[in-house]
Amino acid sequence: DAKTTQPPSMDCAEGRAANLPCNHSTISGNEYVYWYRQIHSQGPQYIIHGLKNNETNEMASLIITEDRKSSTLILPHATLRDTAVYYCIVRPRGADGLTFGKGTHLIIQP
Amino acid sequence: DAGITQSPRHKVTETGTPVTLRCHQTENHRYMYWYRQDPGHGLRLIHYSYGVKDTDKGEVSDGYSVSRSKTEDFLLTLESATSSQTSVYFCAISDQTGAISGNTIYFGEGSWLTVV
């Protein structure tokens, strides 16, 4: 299974862009990169996913390097409500479900 | 929000008693999952279902059983609850396996279970 590496914690000032890195150097060609977040005491919330191309939705942008060995989740204008644990997940071939790591605790500072 | 309802949301039970958690979805999705979340372990898959009456084990299935008699309901049963099963339980749904396409899994709001 492809594994991911994320920094355990990050700070970002409110109103600035939050850039969360993820390393997945052993990713296979047909594995997607997913990002979820979990705000304290709530269920994980889907943010975005991608295969090769960069993706953008109303919540965030996902930048995947050309070799697919790393990616960055960008929250363009972070707010205090974006404080959460962010999980970068690579979905293995044939897997039913998602395997969560420890994620990055993003703290948005006022 | 995905149409997922978990019940009960909070429960305290005694060691040795049976407990059933229910997950109800209104999305008509084929796949349903039960996860547990504990400090230091993150989210771990207990069981999942890929259709009515079709279920399989996840990473931490010991002590748990599941049933899916209808598309919309996925039940998680602790036959004889133990203190180690004190946890937050999350149900999740998706319409396809990620092995086929990059589909999305949506999570419920969780059920807090305390076994005393």
mmCIF file of N, CA, C and O in Angstrom, chain B residues 26-99:
data_model
loop_
_atom_site.group_PDB
_atom_site.id
_atom_site.type_symbol
_atom_site.label_atom_id
_atom_site.label_comp_id
_atom_site.label_asym_id
_atom_site.label_seq_id
_atom_site.Cartn_x
_atom_site.Cartn_y
_atom_site.Cartn_z
ATOM 1 N N THR B 26 -29.758 7.821 3.048
ATOM 2 C CA THR B 26 -30.841 8.149 2.125
ATOM 3 C C THR B 26 -30.319 8.361 0.704
ATOM 4 O O THR B 26 -31.028 8.884 -0.147
ATOM 5 N N GLU B 27 -29.061 7.985 0.450
ATOM 6 C CA GLU B 27 -28.420 8.238 -0.835
ATOM 7 C C GLU B 27 -28.489 7.051 -1.785
ATOM 8 O O GLU B 27 -28.054 7.151 -2.931
ATOM 9 N N ASN B 28 -28.968 5.920 -1.304
ATOM 10 C CA ASN B 28 -29.033 4.696 -2.119
ATOM 11 C C ASN B 28 -27.641 4.261 -2.592
ATOM 12 O O ASN B 28 -27.490 3.690 -3.678
ATOM 13 N N HIS B 29 -26.614 4.534 -1.777
ATOM 14 C CA HIS B 29 -25.259 4.132 -2.132
ATOM 15 C C HIS B 29 -25.042 2.656 -1.826
ATOM 16 O O HIS B 29 -25.559 2.123 -0.840
ATOM 17 N N ARG B 30 -24.235 2.031 -2.661
ATOM 18 C CA ARG B 30 -24.022 0.593 -2.555
ATOM 19 C C ARG B 30 -23.112 0.228 -1.387
ATOM 20 O O ARG B 30 -23.304 -0.763 -0.708
ATOM 21 N N TYR B 31 -22.073 1.053 -1.147
ATOM 22 C CA TYR B 31 -21.055 0.700 -0.168
ATOM 23 C C TYR B 31 -21.288 1.427 1.156
ATOM 24 O O TYR B 31 -21.587 2.621 1.187
ATOM 25 N N MET B 32 -21.155 0.672 2.229
ATOM 26 C CA MET B 32 -21.253 1.254 3.571
ATOM 27 C C MET B 32 -20.126 0.708 4.437
ATOM 28 O O MET B 32 -19.696 -0.438 4.253
ATOM 29 N N TYR B 33 -19.680 1.538 5.378
ATOM 30 C CA TYR B 33 -18.502 1.207 6.177
ATOM 31 C C TYR B 33 -18.745 1.560 7.638
ATOM 32 O O TYR B 33 -19.461 2.511 7.941
ATOM 33 N N TRP B 34 -18.076 0.826 8.524
ATOM 34 C CA TRP B 34 -18.000 1.202 9.930
ATOM 35 C C TRP B 34 -16.532 1.366 10.306
ATOM 36 O O TRP B 34 -15.715 0.470 10.076
ATOM 37 N N TYR B 35 -16.229 2.538 10.893
ATOM 38 C CA TYR B 35 -14.904 2.835 11.398
ATOM 39 C C TYR B 35 -15.002 3.107 12.895
ATOM 40 O O TYR B 35 -16.031 3.510 13.400
ATOM 41 N N ARG B 36 -13.876 2.919 13.584
ATOM 42 C CA ARG B 36 -13.772 3.401 14.946
ATOM 43 C C ARG B 36 -12.579 4.340 15.029
ATOM 44 O O ARG B 36 -11.611 4.220 14.262
ATOM 45 N N GLN B 37 -12.652 5.282 15.946
ATOM 46 C CA GLN B 37 -11.564 6.243 16.106
ATOM 47 C C GLN B 37 -11.177 6.327 17.566
ATOM 48 O O GLN B 37 -12.023 6.588 18.431
ATOM 49 N N ASP B 38 -9.897 6.123 17.809
ATOM 50 C CA ASP B 38 -9.351 6.159 19.164
ATOM 51 C C ASP B 38 -8.106 7.016 19.184
ATOM 52 O O ASP B 38 -7.363 7.050 18.199
ATOM 53 N N PRO B 39 -7.838 7.675 20.288
ATOM 54 C CA PRO B 39 -6.612 8.477 20.411
ATOM 55 C C PRO B 39 -5.384 7.625 20.132
ATOM 56 O O PRO B 39 -5.274 6.510 20.639
ATOM 57 N N GLY B 40 -4.492 8.133 19.299
ATOM 58 C CA GLY B 40 -3.264 7.406 19.010
ATOM 59 C C GLY B 40 -3.379 6.387 17.899
ATOM 60 O O GLY B 40 -2.371 5.845 17.454
ATOM 61 N N HIS B 41 -4.613 6.115 17.459
ATOM 62 C CA HIS B 41 -4.811 5.129 16.389
ATOM 63 C C HIS B 41 -5.475 5.711 15.159
ATOM 64 O O HIS B 41 -5.476 5.109 14.107
ATOM 65 N N GLY B 42 -6.079 6.836 15.284
ATOM 66 C CA GLY B 42 -6.782 7.391 14.136
ATOM 67 C C GLY B 42 -8.004 6.566 13.793
ATOM 68 O O GLY B 42 -8.528 5.804 14.622
ATOM 69 N N LEU B 43 -8.457 6.694 12.573
ATOM 70 C CA LEU B 43 -9.641 5.971 12.103
ATOM 71 C C LEU B 43 -9.236 4.606 11.567
ATOM 72 O O LEU B 43 -8.335 4.495 10.744
ATOM 73 N N ARG B 44 -9.933 3.575 12.023
ATOM 74 C CA ARG B 44 -9.650 2.212 11.578
ATOM 75 C C ARG B 44 -10.928 1.531 11.125
ATOM 76 O O ARG B 44 -11.965 1.624 11.774
ATOM 77 N N LEU B 45 -10.832 0.820 9.995
ATOM 78 C CA LEU B 45 -11.991 0.178 9.395
ATOM 79 C C LEU B 45 -12.336 -1.105 10.149
ATOM 80 O O LEU B 45 -11.490 -1.967 10.357
ATOM 81 N N ILE B 46 -13.609 -1.239 10.525
ATOM 82 C CA ILE B 46 -14.074 -2.420 11.255
ATOM 83 C C ILE B 46 -14.653 -3.446 10.293
ATOM 84 O O ILE B 46 -14.198 -4.589 10.210
ATOM 85 N N HIS B 47 -15.685 -3.050 9.599
ATOM 86 C CA HIS B 47 -16.353 -3.888 8.602
ATOM 87 C C HIS B 47 -16.870 -2.985 7.497
ATOM 88 O O HIS B 47 -17.064 -1.794 7.704
ATOM 89 N N TYR B 48 -17.131 -3.582 6.348
ATOM 90 C CA TYR B 48 -17.773 -2.833 5.299
ATOM 91 C C TYR B 48 -18.741 -3.736 4.532
ATOM 92 O O TYR B 48 -18.699 -4.962 4.665
ATOM 93 N N SER B 49 -19.598 -3.095 3.773
ATOM 94 C CA SER B 49 -20.596 -3.830 2.990
ATOM 95 C C SER B 49 -20.577 -3.314 1.560
ATOM 96 O O SER B 49 -20.514 -2.106 1.327
ATOM 97 N N TYR B 50 -20.643 -4.242 0.616
ATOM 98 C CA TYR B 50 -20.658 -3.870 -0.794
ATOM 99 C C TYR B 50 -21.980 -4.212 -1.447
ATOM 100 O O TYR B 50 -22.082 -4.261 -2.683
ATOM 101 N N GLY B 51 -22.987 -4.438 -0.638
ATOM 102 C CA GLY B 51 -24.328 -4.679 -1.130
ATOM 103 C C GLY B 51 -25.154 -5.348 -0.048
ATOM 104 O O GLY B 51 -24.632 -5.746 1.005
ATOM 105 N N VAL B 52 -26.446 -5.475 -0.324
ATOM 106 C CA VAL B 52 -27.325 -6.130 0.649
ATOM 107 C C VAL B 52 -26.839 -7.556 0.885
ATOM 108 O O VAL B 52 -26.594 -8.306 -0.053
ATOM 109 N N LYS B 53 -26.665 -7.868 2.143
ATOM 110 C CA LYS B 53 -26.204 -9.174 2.618
ATOM 111 C C LYS B 53 -24.759 -9.489 2.242
ATOM 112 O O LYS B 53 -24.268 -10.593 2.487
ATOM 113 N N ASP B 54 -24.039 -8.530 1.671
ATOM 114 C CA ASP B 54 -22.637 -8.725 1.316
ATOM 115 C C ASP B 54 -21.756 -7.854 2.201
ATOM 116 O O ASP B 54 -21.790 -6.621 2.098
ATOM 117 N N THR B 55 -20.994 -8.506 3.073
ATOM 118 C CA THR B 55 -20.137 -7.763 3.983
ATOM 119 C C THR B 55 -18.755 -8.398 4.040
ATOM 120 O O THR B 55 -18.578 -9.554 3.642
ATOM 121 N N ASP B 56 -17.807 -7.640 4.541
ATOM 122 C CA ASP B 56 -16.453 -8.165 4.675
ATOM 123 C C ASP B 56 -15.766 -7.486 5.856
ATOM 124 O O ASP B 56 -16.215 -6.429 6.324
ATOM 125 N N LYS B 57 -14.689 -8.119 6.319
ATOM 126 C CA LYS B 57 -13.992 -7.609 7.493
ATOM 127 C C LYS B 57 -13.001 -6.535 7.115
ATOM 128 O O LYS B 57 -12.404 -6.555 6.034
ATOM 129 N N GLY B 58 -12.811 -5.623 8.065
ATOM 130 C CA GLY B 58 -11.776 -4.625 7.925
ATOM 131 C C GLY B 58 -10.602 -4.928 8.824
ATOM 132 O O GLY B 58 -10.367 -6.069 9.206
ATOM 133 N N GLU B 59 -9.893 -3.893 9.168
ATOM 134 C CA GLU B 59 -8.649 -4.024 9.931
ATOM 135 C C GLU B 59 -8.858 -4.504 11.365
ATOM 136 O O GLU B 59 -8.036 -5.244 11.904
ATOM 137 N N VAL B 60 -9.970 -4.089 11.986
ATOM 138 C CA VAL B 60 -10.172 -4.379 13.414
ATOM 139 C C VAL B 60 -11.557 -4.975 13.645
ATOM 140 O O VAL B 60 -12.374 -4.436 14.386
ATOM 141 N N SER B 61 -11.830 -6.107 13.054
ATOM 142 C CA SER B 61 -13.171 -6.684 13.073
ATOM 143 C C SER B 61 -13.457 -7.574 14.287
ATOM 144 O O SER B 61 -14.632 -7.880 14.550
ATOM 145 N N ASP B 62 -12.444 -8.001 15.004
ATOM 146 C CA ASP B 62 -12.680 -8.913 16.132
ATOM 147 C C ASP B 62 -13.602 -8.272 17.164
ATOM 148 O O ASP B 62 -13.392 -7.160 17.612
ATOM 149 N N GLY B 63 -14.626 -9.032 17.574
ATOM 150 C CA GLY B 63 -15.569 -8.552 18.584
ATOM 151 C C GLY B 63 -16.759 -7.811 18.012
ATOM 152 O O GLY B 63 -17.635 -7.382 18.758
ATOM 153 N N TYR B 64 -16.781 -7.687 16.681
ATOM 154 C CA TYR B 64 -17.858 -6.969 16.007
ATOM 155 C C TYR B 64 -18.496 -7.852 14.931
ATOM 156 O O TYR B 64 -17.814 -8.634 14.280
ATOM 157 N N SER B 65 -19.792 -7.660 14.743
ATOM 158 C CA SER B 65 -20.470 -8.254 13.598
ATOM 159 C C SER B 65 -21.335 -7.187 12.946
ATOM 160 O O SER B 65 -21.643 -6.164 13.572
ATOM 161 N N VAL B 66 -21.681 -7.414 11.691
ATOM 162 C CA VAL B 66 -22.482 -6.449 10.954
ATOM 163 C C VAL B 66 -23.582 -7.170 10.196
ATOM 164 O O VAL B 66 -23.513 -8.376 9.949
ATOM 165 N N SER B 67 -24.571 -6.389 9.844
ATOM 166 C CA SER B 67 -25.637 -6.935 8.998
ATOM 167 C C SER B 67 -26.181 -5.842 8.112
ATOM 168 O O SER B 67 -26.228 -4.669 8.511
ATOM 169 N N ARG B 68 -26.575 -6.251 6.909
ATOM 170 C CA ARG B 68 -27.164 -5.294 5.967
ATOM 171 C C ARG B 68 -28.289 -6.018 5.233
ATOM 172 O O ARG B 68 -28.067 -6.702 4.252
ATOM 173 N N SER B 69 -29.483 -5.827 5.724
ATOM 174 C CA SER B 69 -30.655 -6.470 5.143
ATOM 175 C C SER B 69 -31.346 -5.556 4.143
ATOM 176 O O SER B 69 -32.171 -6.021 3.331
ATOM 177 N N LYS B 70 -31.037 -4.266 4.197
ATOM 178 C CA LYS B 70 -31.597 -3.297 3.263
ATOM 179 C C LYS B 70 -30.478 -2.366 2.808
ATOM 180 O O LYS B 70 -29.516 -2.140 3.544
ATOM 181 N N THR B 71 -30.624 -1.830 1.617
ATOM 182 C CA THR B 71 -29.603 -0.918 1.103
ATOM 183 C C THR B 71 -29.326 0.222 2.071
ATOM 184 O O THR B 71 -28.188 0.629 2.257
ATOM 185 N N GLU B 72 -30.364 0.740 2.687
ATOM 186 C CA GLU B 72 -30.211 1.959 3.474
ATOM 187 C C GLU B 72 -29.697 1.760 4.886
ATOM 188 O O GLU B 72 -29.309 2.727 5.533
ATOM 189 N N ASP B 73 -29.673 0.536 5.396
ATOM 190 C CA ASP B 73 -29.289 0.325 6.791
ATOM 191 C C ASP B 73 -28.104 -0.627 6.931
ATOM 192 O O ASP B 73 -28.080 -1.702 6.323
ATOM 193 N N PHE B 74 -27.149 -0.226 7.772
ATOM 194 C CA PHE B 74 -25.970 -1.037 8.061
ATOM 195 C C PHE B 74 -25.817 -1.052 9.573
ATOM 196 O O PHE B 74 -25.610 -0.001 10.188
ATOM 197 N N LEU B 75 -25.944 -2.216 10.171
ATOM 198 C CA LEU B 75 -25.921 -2.343 11.625
ATOM 199 C C LEU B 75 -24.588 -2.911 12.093
ATOM 200 O O LEU B 75 -24.063 -3.859 11.516
ATOM 201 N N LEU B 76 -24.065 -2.320 13.148
ATOM 202 C CA LEU B 76 -22.840 -2.801 13.785
ATOM 203 C C LEU B 76 -23.213 -3.308 15.174
ATOM 204 O O LEU B 76 -23.801 -2.574 15.958
ATOM 205 N N THR B 77 -22.876 -4.568 15.455
ATOM 206 C CA THR B 77 -23.236 -5.173 16.732
ATOM 207 C C THR B 77 -21.998 -5.590 17.501
ATOM 208 O O THR B 77 -21.100 -6.227 16.941
ATOM 209 N N LEU B 78 -21.973 -5.198 18.757
ATOM 210 C CA LEU B 78 -20.982 -5.689 19.700
ATOM 211 C C LEU B 78 -21.711 -6.757 20.511
ATOM 212 O O LEU B 78 -22.611 -6.445 21.298
ATOM 213 N N GLU B 79 -21.375 -8.000 20.309
ATOM 214 C CA GLU B 79 -22.126 -9.093 20.932
ATOM 215 C C GLU B 79 -22.020 -9.058 22.448
ATOM 216 O O GLU B 79 -22.982 -9.339 23.153
ATOM 217 N N SER B 80 -20.841 -8.717 22.916
ATOM 218 C CA SER B 80 -20.602 -8.644 24.364
ATOM 219 C C SER B 80 -19.581 -7.540 24.580
ATOM 220 O O SER B 80 -18.378 -7.756 24.461
ATOM 221 N N ALA B 81 -20.082 -6.360 24.867
ATOM 222 C CA ALA B 81 -19.220 -5.183 24.888
ATOM 223 C C ALA B 81 -18.109 -5.287 25.932
ATOM 224 O O ALA B 81 -18.314 -5.788 27.048
ATOM 225 N N THR B 82 -16.938 -4.809 25.571
ATOM 226 C CA THR B 82 -15.801 -4.743 26.488
ATOM 227 C C THR B 82 -15.311 -3.305 26.581
ATOM 228 O O THR B 82 -15.601 -2.474 25.705
ATOM 229 N N SER B 83 -14.555 -3.014 27.623
ATOM 230 C CA SER B 83 -14.073 -1.641 27.825
ATOM 231 C C SER B 83 -13.179 -1.185 26.669
ATOM 232 O O SER B 83 -13.115 0.013 26.359
ATOM 233 N N SER B 84 -12.510 -2.131 26.011
ATOM 234 C CA SER B 84 -11.639 -1.769 24.885
ATOM 235 C C SER B 84 -12.434 -1.312 23.662
ATOM 236 O O SER B 84 -11.853 -0.794 22.704
ATOM 237 N N GLN B 85 -13.744 -1.513 23.695
ATOM 238 C CA GLN B 85 -14.587 -1.066 22.598
ATOM 239 C C GLN B 85 -15.195 0.313 22.856
ATOM 240 O O GLN B 85 -15.982 0.799 22.044
ATOM 241 N N THR B 86 -14.806 0.920 23.952
ATOM 242 C CA THR B 86 -15.145 2.330 24.168
ATOM 243 C C THR B 86 -14.460 3.141 23.080
ATOM 244 O O THR B 86 -13.233 3.091 22.946
ATOM 245 N N SER B 87 -15.247 3.862 22.303
ATOM 246 C CA SER B 87 -14.679 4.536 21.141
ATOM 247 C C SER B 87 -15.739 5.420 20.504
ATOM 248 O O SER B 87 -16.893 5.456 20.930
ATOM 249 N N VAL B 88 -15.304 6.146 19.484
ATOM 250 C CA VAL B 88 -16.241 6.844 18.612
ATOM 251 C C VAL B 88 -16.352 6.037 17.331
ATOM 252 O O VAL B 88 -15.329 5.677 16.722
ATOM 253 N N TYR B 89 -17.572 5.763 16.932
ATOM 254 C CA TYR B 89 -17.822 4.937 15.756
ATOM 255 C C TYR B 89 -18.418 5.800 14.643
ATOM 256 O O TYR B 89 -19.392 6.529 14.854
ATOM 257 N N PHE B 90 -17.799 5.696 13.469
ATOM 258 C CA PHE B 90 -18.259 6.460 12.323
ATOM 259 C C PHE B 90 -18.732 5.516 11.224
ATOM 260 O O PHE B 90 -18.047 4.554 10.870
ATOM 261 N N CYS B 91 -19.890 5.843 10.683
ATOM 262 C CA CYS B 91 -20.399 5.161 9.507
ATOM 263 C C CYS B 91 -20.021 5.998 8.288
ATOM 264 O O CYS B 91 -19.902 7.224 8.369
ATOM 265 N N ALA B 92 -19.818 5.322 7.161
ATOM 266 C CA ALA B 92 -19.497 6.028 5.930
ATOM 267 C C ALA B 92 -20.163 5.321 4.759
ATOM 268 O O ALA B 92 -20.494 4.126 4.845
ATOM 269 N N ILE B 93 -20.358 6.069 3.668
ATOM 270 C CA ILE B 93 -20.999 5.500 2.490
ATOM 271 C C ILE B 93 -20.267 5.946 1.227
ATOM 272 O O ILE B 93 -19.609 6.996 1.214
ATOM 273 N N SER B 94 -20.381 5.147 0.168
ATOM 274 C CA SER B 94 -19.903 5.569 -1.148
ATOM 275 C C SER B 94 -20.665 4.788 -2.201
ATOM 276 O O SER B 94 -21.243 3.736 -1.911
ATOM 277 N N ASP B 95 -20.626 5.303 -3.433
ATOM 278 C CA ASP B 95 -21.422 4.634 -4.460
ATOM 279 C C ASP B 95 -20.614 3.676 -5.318
ATOM 280 O O ASP B 95 -21.177 2.889 -6.069
ATOM 281 N N GLN B 96 -19.269 3.751 -5.212
ATOM 282 C CA GLN B 96 -18.430 2.808 -5.941
ATOM 283 C C GLN B 96 -17.154 2.591 -5.157
ATOM 284 O O GLN B 96 -16.767 3.422 -4.355
ATOM 285 N N THR B 97 -16.485 1.531 -5.427
ATOM 286 C CA THR B 97 -15.181 1.317 -4.824
ATOM 287 C C THR B 97 -14.156 2.218 -5.485
ATOM 288 O O THR B 97 -14.229 2.480 -6.674
ATOM 289 N N GLY B 98 -13.218 2.668 -4.701
ATOM 290 C CA GLY B 98 -12.184 3.549 -5.228
ATOM 291 C C GLY B 98 -11.230 2.846 -6.156
ATOM 292 O O GLY B 98 -10.449 3.486 -6.836
ATOM 293 N N ALA B 99 -11.292 1.532 -6.195
ATOM 294 C CA ALA B 99 -10.413 0.796 -7.092
ATOM 295 C C ALA B 99 -10.838 0.997 -8.541
ATOM 296 O O ALA B 99 -10.062 0.805 -9.462
#
